[in-house]
Structure formats: structure tokens, C-alpha cells
Amino acid sequence: MKLDRIPNIKNLESQNFFLLAGPCAIEGEAMALRIAEEIVNITTRLRIPYVFKGSFKKANRSRVDSFTGIGDEKALKILQKVSQTFEVPTVTDVHTNEDAAKAAEYVDILQIPAFLVRQTDLVVAAAETGKTVNLKKGQFMSPESMKHAVNKVLDTQNEQAMITDRGTMFGYQDMVVDFRGIPTMKNYAPVVLDVTHSLQQPNQSSGVTGGRPALISTIAQAGIAAGVDGIFIETHFDPANAKSDGANMLPLEQLERLLTNLVALKQTVNKLN
């Protein structure tokens, strides 16, 4: 995937990784713009190509009373406003064929959730919009099996596919990243490491997913050292009160320090390679 084929992406001359970052879910316009503005300022200073991330709808919730969204069109219009205001591309999850067609009118990248990446009709529907398709590796899938998911996109004559690793299930309530899979998947498409979902602790007895955000820096640095093309981070200015996945999000105030360290590490990796 060539970054210059993602509309509006900046800093293409940078030798940095690219970044997908933002809140788990769109909770409102003010919060989305606040988070986007802060990340745009940081990534501009550090010359990191940036894509704003936000789910317009959360369909894969543990409990029926969990937050799912503020309304599809309302959230999608907020994503569109973020893109227009800050001139950055946007990415959002899609869960159905209808979601793919709808979201494609507002965002630049359609993301297939890990639980759904084997759903052929959904992957093909997303690819047929002509948008870039971000395939989240299923927690239950081997790195080698992601070749078939990528081929579903390529077979629609859409060459804009990327893979995001978000860890593999380890027992019932933990995730682990197998860094051996990164070079394997890079044979199929650019690879992104989702450092926040990789630290989830799903299937908690409370029905609310836990996490280990203190290890975000560790996982992110290991990913850069292993050669990932991009980093995916969910972040919020108030994770404790975020409406979705707050337990594994990075506090927004900690983002600049993390990215500064990752840029330095990436420069070292570039010299070694």
C-alpha cells in the first residue's frame, strides 16, 4: 500500500511509521475534535503520517447495556468534520455490508474488526467501495492465514489492504503479541500493530473488558523494533470515563512522550536496516 493513495495524508517524505490513533468510539463532536487537534499537533511536530481513528458504532459489546454509539449518521458526520477540519484521513469499523457502503461516504479507510475478518461478504463489500481496507487479525488466527483475507481485497481489484495485529488469545482472559508474525504478514500487506487492544483482558466476569495500559510503551517499542509499518493507539483525555474500552486506552497526556520515544527508536532501526 502506498501512503500517497490515502487521501490527504501528510508527511509522506517521512521515514517514520504511520499512526492510526483516536478514541475507541465517537462520543460527541467536541471530544472528537479535541482529541484530533492534540494528536495532529503532536504528529505534525514529529513528522508522523497520521490517520484519525474513531468507531461510529460499536457492535461487538460484551453486555447488551454497553455503549454502542450516538447514532450512525451523526458519528459519521463528526468523522467527516475531523477530516475536513484537520486535513487528515479517517478510519472507522464496519460490521455489515450496509455499514461498509454507508461509512465509505464519510471516511477514507474501512476497518474490519478482528472477530469478523473471516466474513467474506463483509471484506469484499468493504473492498468494493474502493476505500483502503484495514484487516484486523483475528485473535484466533495465525499470521499465515491473513494472506487469504488480504487476497479477498486484492481479488476485487482493490490494492489498498493493510493488516493490523491486535494480539492472539492466551487462555480465556488475556492477549499476547507474537512478534514472529510481523515479518510473515509483511509479505502480504503493510502491517500495523494495535498496541492498546493487544493489552486487553477480555471476558471478565463483570462483562466489561479489562486491560494493562502500563505496558503500552513496551508493546509499541517492540513493534517498532520488529519492523511494523504503523502503530494503532486508542487514546482519550479521560480514559476512566470513556464510554468504550477505557481500561486499555492510553491517556492523551502521555501520547507525545510515547511517540517521541518511538520516533527515536524508528530512526535507530532505519540505520540498522
XYZ file of N, CA, C and O in Angstrom, residues 29 45 205:
12
model
N -19.060 15.477 19.152
C -18.203 16.282 18.280
C -17.074 16.950 19.045
O -15.917 16.938 18.598
N 4.538 17.917 14.620
C 5.871 18.220 15.158
C 6.842 17.065 14.933
O 8.027 17.279 14.649
N -15.537 -11.344 34.301
C -16.820 -11.788 34.866
C -17.828 -10.654 34.949
O -19.036 -10.879 34.938
